[in-house]
PDB file of C-alpha atoms in Angstrom:
ATOM      1  CA  GLU P   1     -44.704  31.783  27.096  1.00 89.00           C
ATOM      2  CA  THR P   2     -43.709  31.540  23.423  1.00 90.00           C
ATOM      3  CA  SER P   3     -40.057  31.313  24.404  1.00 90.00           C
ATOM      4  CA  GLY P   4     -40.849  28.464  26.776  1.00 88.00           C
ATOM      5  CA  LYS P   5     -42.799  26.604  24.090  1.00 88.00           C
ATOM      6  CA  LEU P   6     -39.944  27.145  21.655  1.00 88.00           C
ATOM      7  CA  GLN P   7     -37.385  25.757  24.114  1.00 84.00           C
ATOM      8  CA  LYS P   8     -39.588  22.730  24.752  1.00 84.00           C
ATOM      9  CA  ALA P   9     -40.093  22.187  21.019  1.00 85.00           C
ATOM     10  CA  LYS P  10     -36.344  22.389  20.459  1.00 83.00           C
ATOM     11  CA  ALA P  11     -35.708  19.934  23.284  1.00 82.00           C
ATOM     12  CA  ASP P  12     -38.310  17.522  21.895  1.00 81.00           C
ATOM     13  CA  PHE P  13     -36.870  17.912  18.414  1.00 84.00           C
ATOM     14  CA  LYS P  14     -33.380  17.202  19.702  1.00 83.00           C
ATOM     15  CA  ASP P  15     -34.588  14.109  21.572  1.00 84.00           C
ATOM     16  CA  ASP P  16     -36.331  12.855  18.418  1.00 85.00           C
ATOM     17  CA  LEU P  17     -33.211  13.605  16.401  1.00 81.00           C
ATOM     18  CA  LEU P  18     -30.948  11.715  18.803  1.00 85.00           C
ATOM     19  CA  GLN P  19     -33.362   8.771  18.767  1.00 86.00           C
ATOM     20  CA  SER P  20     -33.363   8.867  14.953  1.00 85.00           C
ATOM     21  CA  LEU P  21     -29.582   8.894  15.042  1.00 86.00           C
ATOM     22  CA  THR P  22     -29.541   5.838  17.296  1.00 88.00           C
ATOM     23  CA  ASP P  23     -32.053   4.062  15.052  1.00 89.00           C
ATOM     24  CA  PHE P  24     -29.997   5.027  12.022  1.00 88.00           C
ATOM     25  CA  ASN P  25     -26.789   3.579  13.495  1.00 90.00           C
ATOM     26  CA  ASN P  26     -28.622   0.372  14.387  1.00 91.00           C
ATOM     27  CA  GLN P  27     -30.052   0.188  10.871  1.00 91.00           C
ATOM     28  CA  THR P  28     -26.650   0.557   9.209  1.00 92.00           C
ATOM     29  CA  GLN P  29     -25.105  -2.092  11.462  1.00 93.00           C
ATOM     30  CA  THR P  30     -28.000  -4.487  10.851  1.00 93.00           C
ATOM     31  CA  LEU P  31     -27.824  -3.948   7.092  1.00 94.00           C
ATOM     32  CA  ARG P  32     -24.068  -4.540   7.130  1.00 94.00           C
ATOM     33  CA  SER P  33     -24.446  -7.763   9.124  1.00 94.00           C
ATOM     34  CA  GLU P  34     -27.190  -9.001   6.804  1.00 95.00           C
ATOM     35  CA  PHE P  35     -25.124  -8.115   3.761  1.00 95.00           C
ATOM     36  CA  LEU P  36     -22.066 -10.006   5.031  1.00 92.00           C
ATOM     37  CA  ARG P  37     -24.283 -12.984   5.804  1.00 93.00           C
ATOM     38  CA  ASN P  38     -26.410 -13.138   2.637  1.00 94.00           C
ATOM     39  CA  ALA P  39     -24.602 -11.285  -0.170  1.00 94.00           C
ATOM     40  CA  PRO P  40     -23.386 -13.417  -3.098  1.00 94.00           C
ATOM     41  CA  PHE P  41     -19.815 -13.933  -1.921  1.00 93.00           C
ATOM     42  CA  ALA P  42     -20.030 -17.639  -2.848  1.00 91.00           C
ATOM     43  CA  ALA P  43     -20.538 -19.171  -6.293  1.00 90.00           C
ATOM     44  CA  ASP P  44     -23.646 -21.113  -5.279  1.00 90.00           C
ATOM     45  CA  MET P  45     -26.069 -19.210  -7.520  1.00 92.00           C
ATOM     46  CA  THR P  46     -26.391 -18.035 -11.104  1.00 94.00           C
ATOM     47  CA  PRO P  47     -24.990 -14.662 -12.172  1.00 95.00           C
ATOM     48  CA  THR P  48     -28.552 -13.516 -12.919  1.00 95.00           C
ATOM     49  CA  ARG P  49     -29.716 -14.246  -9.357  1.00 96.00           C
ATOM     50  CA  ALA P  50     -26.549 -12.717  -7.894  1.00 96.00           C
ATOM     51  CA  LYS P  51     -27.136  -9.483  -9.800  1.00 95.00           C
ATOM     52  CA  GLU P  52     -30.761  -9.379  -8.662  1.00 96.00           C
ATOM     53  CA  LEU P  53     -29.587  -9.707  -5.058  1.00 96.00           C
ATOM     54  CA  LEU P  54     -26.997  -6.966  -5.533  1.00 96.00           C
ATOM     55  CA  ALA P  55     -29.692  -4.693  -6.972  1.00 97.00           C
ATOM     56  CA  GLU P  56     -31.840  -5.281  -3.868  1.00 96.00           C
ATOM     57  CA  TYR P  57     -28.954  -4.228  -1.636  1.00 96.00           C
ATOM     58  CA  ARG P  58     -28.390  -1.108  -3.758  1.00 96.00           C
ATOM     59  CA  VAL P  59     -31.995  -0.074  -3.102  1.00 96.00           C
ATOM     60  CA  ALA P  60     -31.476  -0.621   0.640  1.00 95.00           C
ATOM     61  CA  ILE P  61     -28.267   1.414   0.575  1.00 95.00           C
ATOM     62  CA  ALA P  62     -30.014   4.220  -1.304  1.00 94.00           C
ATOM     63  CA  GLY P  63     -32.627   4.314   1.469  1.00 92.00           C
ATOM     64  CA  VAL P  64     -29.881   4.621   4.086  1.00 91.00           C
ATOM     65  CA  ARG P  65     -28.243   7.479   2.202  1.00 91.00           C
ATOM     66  CA  THR P  66     -31.589   9.271   1.862  1.00 90.00           C
ATOM     67  CA  LYS P  67     -32.222   9.010   5.588  1.00 88.00           C
ATOM     68  CA  GLU P  68     -28.684  10.218   6.249  1.00 88.00           C
ATOM     69  CA  GLY P  69     -29.342  13.302   4.128  1.00 87.00           C
ATOM     70  CA  ASP P  70     -32.674  13.957   5.849  1.00 85.00           C
ATOM     71  CA  MET P  71     -30.961  14.105   9.266  1.00 84.00           C
ATOM     72  CA  LYS P  72     -28.166  16.412   8.129  1.00 83.00           C
ATOM     73  CA  ALA P  73     -29.990  19.732   8.603  1.00 82.00           C
ATOM     74  CA  GLY P  74     -31.196  18.828  12.096  1.00 85.00           C
ATOM     75  CA  LEU P  75     -27.733  17.691  13.163  1.00 82.00           C
ATOM     76  CA  GLU P  76     -26.267  20.997  11.975  1.00 80.00           C
ATOM     77  CA  ILE P  77     -28.788  22.967  14.079  1.00 83.00           C
ATOM     78  CA  PHE P  78     -27.527  21.320  17.259  1.00 81.00           C
ATOM     79  CA  ALA P  79     -23.905  21.110  16.104  1.00 81.00           C
ATOM     80  CA  ILE P  80     -24.012  17.306  16.310  1.00 83.00           C
ATOM     81  CA  ASP P  81     -21.402  15.484  14.236  1.00 82.00           C
ATOM     82  CA  PRO P  82     -23.009  13.363  11.505  1.00 81.00           C
ATOM     83  CA  PRO P  83     -22.536   9.573  11.741  1.00 82.00           C
ATOM     84  CA  VAL P  84     -19.328   8.249  10.207  1.00 82.00           C
ATOM     85  CA  ASN P  85     -21.331   5.394   8.632  1.00 88.00           C
ATOM     86  CA  LYS P  86     -18.310   3.297   7.700  1.00 91.00           C
ATOM     87  CA  GLU P  87     -20.564   0.237   7.422  1.00 92.00           C
ATOM     88  CA  THR P  88     -22.489   1.679   4.487  1.00 92.00           C
ATOM     89  CA  ALA P  89     -19.305   2.885   2.774  1.00 93.00           C
ATOM     90  CA  ASP P  90     -17.814  -0.617   3.087  1.00 92.00           C
ATOM     91  CA  THR P  91     -20.991  -2.174   1.731  1.00 93.00           C
ATOM     92  CA  GLU P  92     -21.011   0.201  -1.254  1.00 94.00           C
ATOM     93  CA  LYS P  93     -17.412  -0.770  -2.048  1.00 91.00           C
ATOM     94  CA  ASN P  94     -18.230  -4.466  -1.715  1.00 92.00           C
ATOM     95  CA  LEU P  95     -21.241  -4.063  -3.992  1.00 94.00           C
ATOM     96  CA  GLU P  96     -19.079  -2.473  -6.666  1.00 93.00           C
ATOM     97  CA  LEU P  97     -16.533  -5.304  -6.497  1.00 92.00           C
ATOM     98  CA  LEU P  98     -19.128  -8.059  -6.435  1.00 93.00           C
ATOM     99  CA  ASP P  99     -20.837  -6.545  -9.450  1.00 94.00           C
ATOM    100  CA  LEU P 100     -17.521  -6.582 -11.333  1.00 93.00           C
ATOM    101  CA  ILE P 101     -16.792 -10.195 -10.374  1.00 93.00           C
ATOM    102  CA  TRP P 102     -20.272 -11.496 -11.197  1.00 95.00           C
ATOM    103  CA  SER P 103     -20.206  -9.638 -14.525  1.00 95.00           C
ATOM    104  CA  MET P 104     -16.931 -11.426 -15.287  1.00 95.00           C
ATOM    105  CA  MET P 105     -18.482 -14.739 -14.218  1.00 95.00           C
ATOM    106  CA  GLU P 106     -21.421 -14.127 -16.559  1.00 95.00           C
ATOM    107  CA  GLU P 107     -19.061 -13.189 -19.385  1.00 96.00           C
ATOM    108  CA  TRP P 108     -16.938 -16.303 -18.781  1.00 95.00           C
ATOM    109  CA  ASN P 109     -20.007 -18.591 -18.729  1.00 94.00           C
ATOM    110  CA  GLU P 110     -21.196 -17.161 -22.039  1.00 93.00           C
ATOM    111  CA  ALA P 111     -17.764 -17.724 -23.575  1.00 92.00           C
ATOM    112  CA  MET P 112     -17.666 -21.288 -22.224  1.00 91.00           C
ATOM    113  CA  ASP P 113     -21.084 -22.034 -23.721  1.00 90.00           C
ATOM    114  CA  GLY P 114     -19.759 -20.963 -27.112  1.00 88.00           C
ATOM    115  CA  TRP P 115     -16.714 -23.199 -26.739  1.00 89.00           C
ATOM    116  CA  LYS P 116     -18.489 -26.184 -25.182  1.00 87.00           C
ATOM    117  CA  TYR P 117     -21.178 -26.537 -27.813  1.00 87.00           C
ATOM    118  CA  GLY P 118     -19.021 -25.759 -30.842  1.00 83.00           C
ATOM    119  CA  ARG P 119     -17.690 -28.572 -33.042  1.00 80.00           C
ATOM    120  CA  PHE P 120     -14.491 -29.935 -31.519  1.00 81.00           C
ATOM    121  CA  ALA P 121     -12.656 -30.265 -34.812  1.00 79.00           C
ATOM    122  CA  THR P 122     -13.055 -26.570 -35.626  1.00 82.00           C
ATOM    123  CA  MET P 123     -12.303 -25.146 -32.184  1.00 83.00           C
ATOM    124  CA  ASP P 124     -10.032 -22.100 -32.207  1.00 85.00           C
ATOM    125  CA  VAL P 125      -7.583 -23.084 -29.470  1.00 86.00           C
ATOM    126  CA  GLY P 126      -5.635 -19.857 -29.801  1.00 87.00           C
ATOM    127  CA  THR P 127      -8.716 -17.739 -29.141  1.00 89.00           C
ATOM    128  CA  ILE P 128      -9.601 -19.795 -26.066  1.00 91.00           C
ATOM    129  CA  GLU P 129      -6.068 -19.469 -24.672  1.00 90.00           C
ATOM    130  CA  ASN P 130      -6.006 -15.721 -25.301  1.00 92.00           C
ATOM    131  CA  SER P 131      -9.417 -15.234 -23.691  1.00 93.00           C
ATOM    132  CA  ALA P 132      -8.471 -17.285 -20.630  1.00 92.00           C
ATOM    133  CA  GLY P 133      -5.232 -15.323 -20.290  1.00 92.00           C
ATOM    134  CA  ALA P 134      -7.080 -12.020 -20.539  1.00 94.00           C
ATOM    135  CA  PHE P 135      -9.519 -13.089 -17.826  1.00 93.00           C
ATOM    136  CA  GLN P 136      -6.644 -14.088 -15.550  1.00 92.00           C
ATOM    137  CA  LYS P 137      -5.022 -10.672 -15.978  1.00 92.00           C
ATOM    138  CA  ARG P 138      -8.270  -8.925 -15.091  1.00 91.00           C
ATOM    139  CA  ILE P 139      -8.600 -11.040 -11.937  1.00 89.00           C
ATOM    140  CA  GLN P 140      -4.999 -10.363 -10.936  1.00 87.00           C
ATOM    141  CA  LYS P 141      -5.528  -6.626 -11.421  1.00 87.00           C
ATOM    142  CA  LEU P 142      -8.623  -6.738  -9.205  1.00 84.00           C
ATOM    143  CA  ALA P 143      -6.762  -8.675  -6.526  1.00 80.00           C
ATOM    144  CA  LYS P 144      -3.940  -6.104  -6.502  1.00 78.00           C
ATOM    145  CA  GLU P 145      -6.232  -3.102  -6.325  1.00 73.00           C
ATOM    146  CA  TYR P 146      -8.516  -4.478  -3.649  1.00 74.00           C
ATOM    147  CA  LYS P 147      -7.179  -6.451  -0.730  1.00 71.00           C
ATOM    148  CA  GLY P 148      -9.311  -8.602   1.547  1.00 63.00           C
ATOM    149  CA  MET P 149     -11.093 -10.591  -1.171  1.00 63.00           C
ATOM    150  CA  GLY P 150      -9.251 -13.806  -0.330  1.00 57.00           C
ATOM    151  CA  GLN P 151     -12.305 -15.357   1.301  1.00 69.00           C
ATOM    152  CA  TRP P 152     -14.699 -14.546  -1.514  1.00 84.00           C
ATOM    153  CA  LYS P 153     -15.554 -17.999  -2.906  1.00 89.00           C
ATOM    154  CA  VAL P 154     -17.003 -16.573  -6.117  1.00 91.00           C
ATOM    155  CA  LEU P 155     -13.602 -15.145  -7.048  1.00 88.00           C
ATOM    156  CA  ASP P 156     -11.890 -18.449  -6.225  1.00 88.00           C
ATOM    157  CA  SER P 157     -14.470 -20.302  -8.312  1.00 92.00           C
ATOM    158  CA  LEU P 158     -13.868 -18.038 -11.299  1.00 92.00           C
ATOM    159  CA  LYS P 159     -10.103 -18.536 -10.983  1.00 91.00           C
ATOM    160  CA  GLU P 160     -10.523 -22.315 -10.846  1.00 92.00           C
ATOM    161  CA  ARG P 161     -12.766 -22.399 -13.922  1.00 92.00           C
ATOM    162  CA  ILE P 162     -10.283 -20.372 -15.941  1.00 93.00           C
ATOM    163  CA  GLU P 163      -7.315 -22.449 -14.777  1.00 92.00           C
ATOM    164  CA  ALA P 164      -9.217 -25.658 -15.574  1.00 89.00           C
ATOM    165  CA  ILE P 165      -9.832 -24.638 -19.189  1.00 91.00           C
ATOM    166  CA  LYS P 166      -6.186 -23.568 -19.596  1.00 89.00           C
ATOM    167  CA  LYS P 167      -5.067 -26.976 -18.329  1.00 88.00           C
ATOM    168  CA  LEU P 168      -7.269 -28.576 -20.990  1.00 89.00           C
ATOM    169  CA  MET P 169      -5.417 -26.926 -23.867  1.00 89.00           C
ATOM    170  CA  PRO P 170      -2.662 -29.593 -24.188  1.00 91.00           C
ATOM    171  CA  LEU P 171      -5.359 -32.280 -24.079  1.00 91.00           C
ATOM    172  CA  ILE P 172      -7.348 -30.542 -26.801  1.00 90.00           C
ATOM    173  CA  MET P 173      -4.257 -30.216 -28.994  1.00 90.00           C
ATOM    174  CA  ASP P 174      -3.505 -33.937 -28.565  1.00 92.00           C
ATOM    175  CA  LEU P 175      -7.078 -34.925 -29.428  1.00 91.00           C
ATOM    176  CA  ARG P 176      -7.011 -32.683 -32.499  1.00 89.00           C
ATOM    177  CA  ASN P 177      -3.796 -34.272 -33.747  1.00 90.00           C
ATOM    178  CA  GLU P 178      -4.377 -35.092 -37.422  1.00 90.00           C
ATOM    179  CA  ALA P 179      -2.175 -38.151 -37.024  1.00 94.00           C
ATOM    180  CA  MET P 180      -4.821 -39.832 -34.856  1.00 93.00           C
ATOM    181  CA  ARG P 181      -6.315 -42.804 -36.727  1.00 94.00           C
ATOM    182  CA  ASP P 182      -9.236 -45.115 -36.016  1.00 94.00           C
ATOM    183  CA  ARG P 183      -6.967 -47.551 -34.181  1.00 94.00           C
ATOM    184  CA  HIS P 184      -5.858 -44.805 -31.825  1.00 94.00           C
ATOM    185  CA  TRP P 185      -9.413 -43.679 -31.118  1.00 95.00           C
ATOM    186  CA  LYS P 186     -10.329 -47.323 -30.473  1.00 95.00           C
ATOM    187  CA  GLN P 187      -7.548 -47.590 -27.895  1.00 95.00           C
ATOM    188  CA  LEU P 188      -8.809 -44.425 -26.225  1.00 95.00           C
ATOM    189  CA  MET P 189     -12.396 -45.726 -26.107  1.00 95.00           C
ATOM    190  CA  GLU P 190     -11.154 -48.939 -24.490  1.00 94.00           C
ATOM    191  CA  GLU P 191      -9.226 -46.872 -21.932  1.00 93.00           C
ATOM    192  CA  VAL P 192     -12.240 -44.676 -21.166  1.00 92.00           C
ATOM    193  CA  GLY P 193     -14.746 -47.512 -21.300  1.00 93.00           C
ATOM    194  CA  LYS P 194     -17.243 -45.514 -23.365  1.00 92.00           C
ATOM    195  CA  PRO P 195     -17.839 -45.361 -27.126  1.00 93.00           C
ATOM    196  CA  PHE P 196     -17.959 -42.064 -29.039  1.00 93.00           C
ATOM    197  CA  ASP P 197     -17.597 -40.780 -32.594  1.00 93.00           C
ATOM    198  CA  PRO P 198     -14.645 -38.354 -32.828  1.00 91.00           C
ATOM    199  CA  TYR P 199     -15.618 -37.373 -36.379  1.00 90.00           C
ATOM    200  CA  SER P 200     -19.235 -36.338 -35.692  1.00 90.00           C
ATOM    201  CA  ASP P 201     -20.605 -32.856 -35.018  1.00 88.00           C
ATOM    202  CA  SER P 202     -21.706 -34.094 -31.589  1.00 88.00           C
ATOM    203  CA  PHE P 203     -18.074 -34.511 -30.526  1.00 90.00           C
ATOM    204  CA  THR P 204     -17.801 -31.207 -28.666  1.00 90.00           C
ATOM    205  CA  LEU P 205     -15.802 -29.908 -25.728  1.00 89.00           C
ATOM    206  CA  GLU P 206     -18.828 -30.595 -23.545  1.00 90.00           C
ATOM    207  CA  LEU P 207     -18.731 -34.277 -24.588  1.00 91.00           C
ATOM    208  CA  VAL P 208     -14.991 -34.400 -23.903  1.00 90.00           C
ATOM    209  CA  LEU P 209     -15.690 -33.172 -20.372  1.00 89.00           C
ATOM    210  CA  ASP P 210     -18.662 -35.512 -19.926  1.00 92.00           C
ATOM    211  CA  LEU P 211     -16.465 -38.457 -20.957  1.00 92.00           C
ATOM    212  CA  GLY P 212     -13.890 -37.370 -18.377  1.00 92.00           C
ATOM    213  CA  LEU P 213     -11.050 -37.415 -20.917  1.00 92.00           C
ATOM    214  CA  GLU P 214      -9.115 -34.903 -18.794  1.00 90.00           C
ATOM    215  CA  HIS P 215      -8.544 -37.772 -16.344  1.00 92.00           C
ATOM    216  CA  HIS P 216      -6.700 -39.702 -19.074  1.00 93.00           C
ATOM    217  CA  GLN P 217      -4.483 -36.828 -20.161  1.00 92.00           C
ATOM    218  CA  GLU P 218      -1.176 -38.717 -19.847  1.00 93.00           C
ATOM    219  CA  MET P 219      -2.456 -41.682 -21.853  1.00 94.00           C
ATOM    220  CA  ILE P 220      -3.871 -39.368 -24.548  1.00 95.00           C
ATOM    221  CA  SER P 221      -0.574 -37.474 -24.738  1.00 95.00           C
ATOM    222  CA  ASN P 222       1.362 -40.706 -25.225  1.00 95.00           C
ATOM    223  CA  LEU P 223      -1.181 -41.902 -27.786  1.00 94.00           C
ATOM    224  CA  SER P 224      -0.963 -38.656 -29.741  1.00 94.00           C
ATOM    225  CA  THR P 225       2.845 -38.734 -29.702  1.00 95.00           C
ATOM    226  CA  ALA P 226       2.854 -42.333 -30.911  1.00 95.00           C
ATOM    227  CA  ALA P 227       0.354 -41.469 -33.641  1.00 95.00           C
ATOM    228  CA  GLY P 228       2.650 -38.667 -34.848  1.00 95.00           C
ATOM    229  CA  LYS P 229       5.633 -41.022 -35.028  1.00 95.00           C
ATOM    230  CA  GLU P 230       3.610 -43.673 -36.849  1.00 94.00           C
ATOM    231  CA  LEU P 231       2.441 -41.100 -39.370  1.00 92.00           C
ATOM    232  CA  ALA P 232       6.047 -40.057 -39.991  1.00 94.00           C
ATOM    233  CA  ILE P 233       6.960 -43.692 -40.678  1.00 94.00           C
ATOM    234  CA  GLU P 234       3.995 -44.102 -43.011  1.00 91.00           C
ATOM    235  CA  GLU P 235       4.969 -40.996 -44.959  1.00 92.00           C
TER     236      GLU P 235
END
């Protein structure tokens, strides 16, 4: 009688275990699908919100791993192979990469805030160029180590922001040309159609971008070159 009860208990336990295994596989697939659909692969949110979302997925993944560990002993009793669970492993890898990228995005935004709101006349162009170059190298290293990130919009957005600031460097150098006189600034204001004071503390990189001076880069370059030649004649 005891033997019969034991066999029935084992059969019931095995059935429950197999059902748990099925539920577990469904859970991992559902979590993976939700992650691919809602994780911060795009740059349409702040780094703070992106990191909060990543933390939520880490908690969910931890729950999956706990459940996986709880089933291990039962699976060993019946010599059942544990689930491969590639979905969770892929999600863990994606989480690690996304955390790296969003940390870089946060770091870049903080650096940009320092540059944008600093006085234009005292900007350290060399530091900005070096920082942008360092960020580009870090992105290139990530891209080499991990394939399949080509469709991650957040990475593309970070690349574009860095490239945009690097393209601004010649413009910044032209605007900071000491040969620029009031007459040259007046010509530039007429070209832009907006007045501004290039000598005030409010003339920052943010104002340069707000004025859209990057769209007049060729004109500014010519103006700066002409100003340099005129200064040479004056001297």
